[in-house]
Short mmCIF file of C-alpha atoms and ligand atoms in Angstrom, two decimals:
data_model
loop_
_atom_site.label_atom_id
_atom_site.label_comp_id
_atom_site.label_asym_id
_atom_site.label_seq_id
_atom_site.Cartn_x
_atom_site.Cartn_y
_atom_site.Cartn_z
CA UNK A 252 5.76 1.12 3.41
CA UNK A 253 3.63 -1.95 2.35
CA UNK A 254 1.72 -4.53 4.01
CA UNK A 255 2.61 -8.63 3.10
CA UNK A 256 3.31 -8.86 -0.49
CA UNK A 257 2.47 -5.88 -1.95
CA UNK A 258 4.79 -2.82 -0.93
CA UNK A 259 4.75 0.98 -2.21
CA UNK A 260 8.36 1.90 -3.00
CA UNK A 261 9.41 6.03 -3.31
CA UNK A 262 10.07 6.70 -6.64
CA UNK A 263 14.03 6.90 -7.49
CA UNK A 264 15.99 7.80 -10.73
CA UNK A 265 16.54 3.55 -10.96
CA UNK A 266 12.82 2.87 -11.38
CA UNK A 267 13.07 4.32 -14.80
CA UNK A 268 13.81 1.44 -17.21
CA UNK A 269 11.09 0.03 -15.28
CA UNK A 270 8.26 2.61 -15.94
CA UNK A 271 9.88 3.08 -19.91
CA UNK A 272 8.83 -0.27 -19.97
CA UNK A 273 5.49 -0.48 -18.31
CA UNK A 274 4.40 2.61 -20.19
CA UNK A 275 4.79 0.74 -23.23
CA UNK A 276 2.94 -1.91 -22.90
CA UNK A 277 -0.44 -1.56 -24.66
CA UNK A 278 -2.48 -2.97 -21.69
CA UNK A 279 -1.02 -0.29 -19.35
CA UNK A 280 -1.74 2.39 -21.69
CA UNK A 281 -5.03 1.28 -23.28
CA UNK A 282 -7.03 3.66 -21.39
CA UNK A 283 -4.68 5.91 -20.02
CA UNK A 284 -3.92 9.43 -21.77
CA UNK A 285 -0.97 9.82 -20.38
CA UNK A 286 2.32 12.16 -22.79
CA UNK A 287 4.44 10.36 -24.68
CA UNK A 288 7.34 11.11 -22.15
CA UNK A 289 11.13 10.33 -23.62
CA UNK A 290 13.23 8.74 -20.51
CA UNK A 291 14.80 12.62 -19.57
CA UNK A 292 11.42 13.59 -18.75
CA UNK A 293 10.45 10.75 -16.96
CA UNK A 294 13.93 10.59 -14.90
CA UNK A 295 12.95 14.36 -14.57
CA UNK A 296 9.47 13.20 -13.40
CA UNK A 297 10.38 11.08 -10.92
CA UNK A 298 12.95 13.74 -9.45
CA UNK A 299 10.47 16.22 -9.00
CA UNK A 300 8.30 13.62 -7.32
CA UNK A 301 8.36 14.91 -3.77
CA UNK A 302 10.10 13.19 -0.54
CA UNK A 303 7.34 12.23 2.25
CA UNK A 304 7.89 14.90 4.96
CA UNK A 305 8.36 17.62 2.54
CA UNK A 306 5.59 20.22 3.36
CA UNK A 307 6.32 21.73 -0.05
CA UNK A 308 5.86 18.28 -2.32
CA UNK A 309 3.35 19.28 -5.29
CA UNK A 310 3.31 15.62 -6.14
CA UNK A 311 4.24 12.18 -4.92
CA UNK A 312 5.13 8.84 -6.67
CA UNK A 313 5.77 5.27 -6.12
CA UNK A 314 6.74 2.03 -7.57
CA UNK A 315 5.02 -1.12 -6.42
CA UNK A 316 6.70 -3.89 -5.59
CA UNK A 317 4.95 -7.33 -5.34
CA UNK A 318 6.63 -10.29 -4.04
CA UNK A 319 9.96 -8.18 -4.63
CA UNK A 320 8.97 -7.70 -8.33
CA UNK A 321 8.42 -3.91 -9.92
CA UNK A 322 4.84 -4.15 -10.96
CA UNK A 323 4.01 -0.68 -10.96
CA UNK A 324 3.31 3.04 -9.96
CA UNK A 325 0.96 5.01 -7.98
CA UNK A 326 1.29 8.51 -7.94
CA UNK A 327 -0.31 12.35 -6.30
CA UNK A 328 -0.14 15.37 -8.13
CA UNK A 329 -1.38 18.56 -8.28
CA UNK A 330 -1.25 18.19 -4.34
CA UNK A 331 -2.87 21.94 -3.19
CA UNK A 332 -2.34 21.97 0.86
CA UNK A 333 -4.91 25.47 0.32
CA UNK A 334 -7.73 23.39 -1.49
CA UNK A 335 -6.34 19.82 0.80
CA UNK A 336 -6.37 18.25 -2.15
CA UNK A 337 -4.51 15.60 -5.12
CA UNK A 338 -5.32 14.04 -8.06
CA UNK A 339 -4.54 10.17 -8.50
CA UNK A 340 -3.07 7.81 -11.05
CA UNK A 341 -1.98 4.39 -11.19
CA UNK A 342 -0.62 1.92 -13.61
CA UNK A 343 -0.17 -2.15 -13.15
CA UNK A 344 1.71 -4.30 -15.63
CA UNK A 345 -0.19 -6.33 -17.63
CA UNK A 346 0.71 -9.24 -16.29
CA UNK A 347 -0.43 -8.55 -12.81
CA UNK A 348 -4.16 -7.17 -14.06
CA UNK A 349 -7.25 -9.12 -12.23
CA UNK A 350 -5.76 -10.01 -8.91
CA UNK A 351 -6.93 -7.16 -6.67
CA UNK A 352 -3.18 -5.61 -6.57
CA UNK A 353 -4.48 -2.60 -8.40
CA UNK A 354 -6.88 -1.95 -5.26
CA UNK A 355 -4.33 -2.66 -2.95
CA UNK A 356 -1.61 -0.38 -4.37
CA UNK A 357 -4.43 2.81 -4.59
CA UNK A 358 -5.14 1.54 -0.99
CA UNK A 359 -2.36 1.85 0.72
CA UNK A 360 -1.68 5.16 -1.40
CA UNK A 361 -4.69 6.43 0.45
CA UNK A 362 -3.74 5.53 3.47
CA UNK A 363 -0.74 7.16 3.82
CA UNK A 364 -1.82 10.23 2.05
CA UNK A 365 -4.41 10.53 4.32
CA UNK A 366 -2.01 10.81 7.16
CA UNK A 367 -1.48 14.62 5.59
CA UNK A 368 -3.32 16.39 7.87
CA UNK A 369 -4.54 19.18 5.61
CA UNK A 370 -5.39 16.65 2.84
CA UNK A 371 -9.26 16.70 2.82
CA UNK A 372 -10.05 14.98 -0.95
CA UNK A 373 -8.80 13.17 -3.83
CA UNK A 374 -9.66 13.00 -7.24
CA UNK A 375 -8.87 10.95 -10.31
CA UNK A 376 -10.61 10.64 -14.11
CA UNK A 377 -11.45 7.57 -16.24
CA UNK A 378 -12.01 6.93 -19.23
CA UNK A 379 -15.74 5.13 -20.14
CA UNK A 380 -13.99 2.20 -21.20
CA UNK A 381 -11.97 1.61 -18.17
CA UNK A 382 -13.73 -0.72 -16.65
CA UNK A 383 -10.94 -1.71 -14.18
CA UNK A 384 -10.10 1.62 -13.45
CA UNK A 385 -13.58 2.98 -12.16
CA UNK A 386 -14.15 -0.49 -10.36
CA UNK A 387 -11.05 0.25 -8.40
CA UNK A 388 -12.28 3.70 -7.26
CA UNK A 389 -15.53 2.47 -6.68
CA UNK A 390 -14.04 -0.46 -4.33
CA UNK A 391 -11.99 2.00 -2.90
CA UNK A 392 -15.36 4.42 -1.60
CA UNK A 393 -15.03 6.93 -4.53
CA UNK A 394 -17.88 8.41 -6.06
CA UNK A 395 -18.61 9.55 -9.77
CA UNK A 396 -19.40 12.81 -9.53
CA UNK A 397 -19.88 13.56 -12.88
CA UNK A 398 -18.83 13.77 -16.35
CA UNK A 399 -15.98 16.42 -17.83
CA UNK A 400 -16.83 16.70 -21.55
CA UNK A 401 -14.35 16.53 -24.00
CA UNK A 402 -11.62 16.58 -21.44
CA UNK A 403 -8.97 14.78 -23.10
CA UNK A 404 -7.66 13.76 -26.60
CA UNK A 405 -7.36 9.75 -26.64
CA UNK A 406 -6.43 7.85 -29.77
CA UNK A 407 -6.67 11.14 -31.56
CA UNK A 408 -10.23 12.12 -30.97
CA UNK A 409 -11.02 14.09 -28.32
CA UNK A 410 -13.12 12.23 -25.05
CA UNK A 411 -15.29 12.67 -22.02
CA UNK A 412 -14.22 11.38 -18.52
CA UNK A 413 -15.27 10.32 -15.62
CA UNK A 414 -14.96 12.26 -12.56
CA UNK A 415 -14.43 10.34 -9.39
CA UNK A 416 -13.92 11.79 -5.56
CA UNK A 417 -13.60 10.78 -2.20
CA UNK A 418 -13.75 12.92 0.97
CA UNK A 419 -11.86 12.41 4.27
CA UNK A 420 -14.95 11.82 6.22
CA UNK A 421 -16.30 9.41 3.44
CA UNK A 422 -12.30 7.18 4.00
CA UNK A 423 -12.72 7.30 7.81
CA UNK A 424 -16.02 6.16 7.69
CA UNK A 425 -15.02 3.56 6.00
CA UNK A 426 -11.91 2.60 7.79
CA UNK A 427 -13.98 2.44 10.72
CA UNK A 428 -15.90 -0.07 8.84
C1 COA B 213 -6.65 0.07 -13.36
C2 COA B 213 -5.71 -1.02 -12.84
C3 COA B 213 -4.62 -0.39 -11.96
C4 COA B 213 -6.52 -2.00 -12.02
O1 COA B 213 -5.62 -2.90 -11.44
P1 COA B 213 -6.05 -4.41 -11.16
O2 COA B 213 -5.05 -5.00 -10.24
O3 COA B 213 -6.30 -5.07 -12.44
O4 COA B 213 -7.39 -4.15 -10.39
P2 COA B 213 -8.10 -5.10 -9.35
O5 COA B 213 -7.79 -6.52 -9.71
O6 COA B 213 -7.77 -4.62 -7.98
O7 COA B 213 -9.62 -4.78 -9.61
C5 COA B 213 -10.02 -4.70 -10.91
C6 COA B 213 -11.51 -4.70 -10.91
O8 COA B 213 -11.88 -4.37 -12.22
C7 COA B 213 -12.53 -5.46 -12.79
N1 COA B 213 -12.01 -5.58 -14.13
C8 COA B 213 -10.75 -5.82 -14.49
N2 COA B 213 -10.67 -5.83 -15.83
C9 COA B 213 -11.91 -5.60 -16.28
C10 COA B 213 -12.46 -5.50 -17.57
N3 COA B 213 -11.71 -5.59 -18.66
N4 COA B 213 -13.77 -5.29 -17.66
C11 COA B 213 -14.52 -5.17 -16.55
N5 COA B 213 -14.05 -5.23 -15.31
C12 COA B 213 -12.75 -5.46 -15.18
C13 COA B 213 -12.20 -6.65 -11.96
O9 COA B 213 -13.22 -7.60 -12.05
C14 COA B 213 -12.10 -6.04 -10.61
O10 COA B 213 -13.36 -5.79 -10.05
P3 COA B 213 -14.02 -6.74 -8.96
O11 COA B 213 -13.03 -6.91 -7.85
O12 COA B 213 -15.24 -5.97 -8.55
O13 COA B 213 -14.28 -8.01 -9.66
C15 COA B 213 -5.04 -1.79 -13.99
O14 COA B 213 -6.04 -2.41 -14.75
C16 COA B 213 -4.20 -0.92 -14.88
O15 COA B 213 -3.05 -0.63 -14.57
N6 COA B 213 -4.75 -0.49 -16.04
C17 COA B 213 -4.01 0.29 -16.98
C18 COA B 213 -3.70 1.68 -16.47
C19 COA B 213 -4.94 2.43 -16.10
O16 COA B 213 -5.97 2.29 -16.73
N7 COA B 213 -4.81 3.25 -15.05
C20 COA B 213 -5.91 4.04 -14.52
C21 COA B 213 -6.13 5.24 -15.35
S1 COA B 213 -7.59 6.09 -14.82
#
């Protein structure tokens, strides 16, 4: 699926020199406290990932392609059709940082995730640092609902983060502009 430039590819076993690659680049991973996965657990990763149409997918992923270039992932997990609900997370290469792709990518992640009927919010954490991160939600019509204390170990200490939601009603609303 995409729209001009900027398309949202389904995660398969090639992507993985890719994501080795963008997970180790200290821009992409500055704020992000994300495993130190070995490439068997991230080829295991992205086979887990679910298939769109599967009513059983815990999780989806995707690479994003700009201008036929990898520059990317966007992923769901922890999708819970009881609660209608999935956390985010996304990841840019450095080199593609500033240029609004970040909000595209999470936009058109939202869109077709909210095409899942039961799907009724989505969540995602940041860091207090992450600037770019929580200025993406925001622009996206997220709201910071709070603050999880000590949720995370970053850089070997452990951290608060940021909380952000956004509710069905809140992303039609919006749509309808
Ligand atoms: C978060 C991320 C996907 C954003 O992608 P992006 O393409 O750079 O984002 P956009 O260009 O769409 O928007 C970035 C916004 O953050 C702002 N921003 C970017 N870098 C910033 C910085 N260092 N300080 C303050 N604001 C910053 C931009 O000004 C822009 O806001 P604006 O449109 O209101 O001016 C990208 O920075 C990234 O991959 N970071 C590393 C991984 C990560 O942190 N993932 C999220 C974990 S919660």
């Amino acid at each position: 699926m995409g729209s001009s430039d900027v398309r949202l590819v389904p995660a398969r076993p090639e992507h993985v020199d890719f994501w080795m690659v963008l997970r180790s680049e200290p821009g992409a991973r500055r704020f992000v406290d994300t495993e130190d996965d070995s490439r068997e657990q991230l080829l295991k990763r992205i086979a887990e990932a679910g298939t769109w149409g599967d009513t059983r997918a815990k999780g989806f992923r995707w690479f994003v392609e700009y201008d036929g270039r990898l520059i990317g992932t966007v992923s769901a997990r922890d999708i819970s059709r009881t609660h209608g609900r999935a956390q985010l997370g996304y990841m840019l290469s450095d080199a593609y940082h500033g240029r609004g792709l970040g909000t595209r990518a999470v936009g058109m992640m939202l869109e077709q995730l909210f095409t899942l009927p039961f799907l009724q919010r989505l969540w995602l954490t940041t860091l207090a640092e992450n600037l770019a991160s929580q200025s993406v939600a925001r622009k996206l019509g997220f709201t910071q609902e709070g603050t999880m204390r000590g949720h995370c170990m970053f850089l070997g200490q452990r951290r608060d983060q940021q909380l952000w939601g956004l509710l069905r009603p809140e992303w039609e609303a919006r749509r309808r502009g």
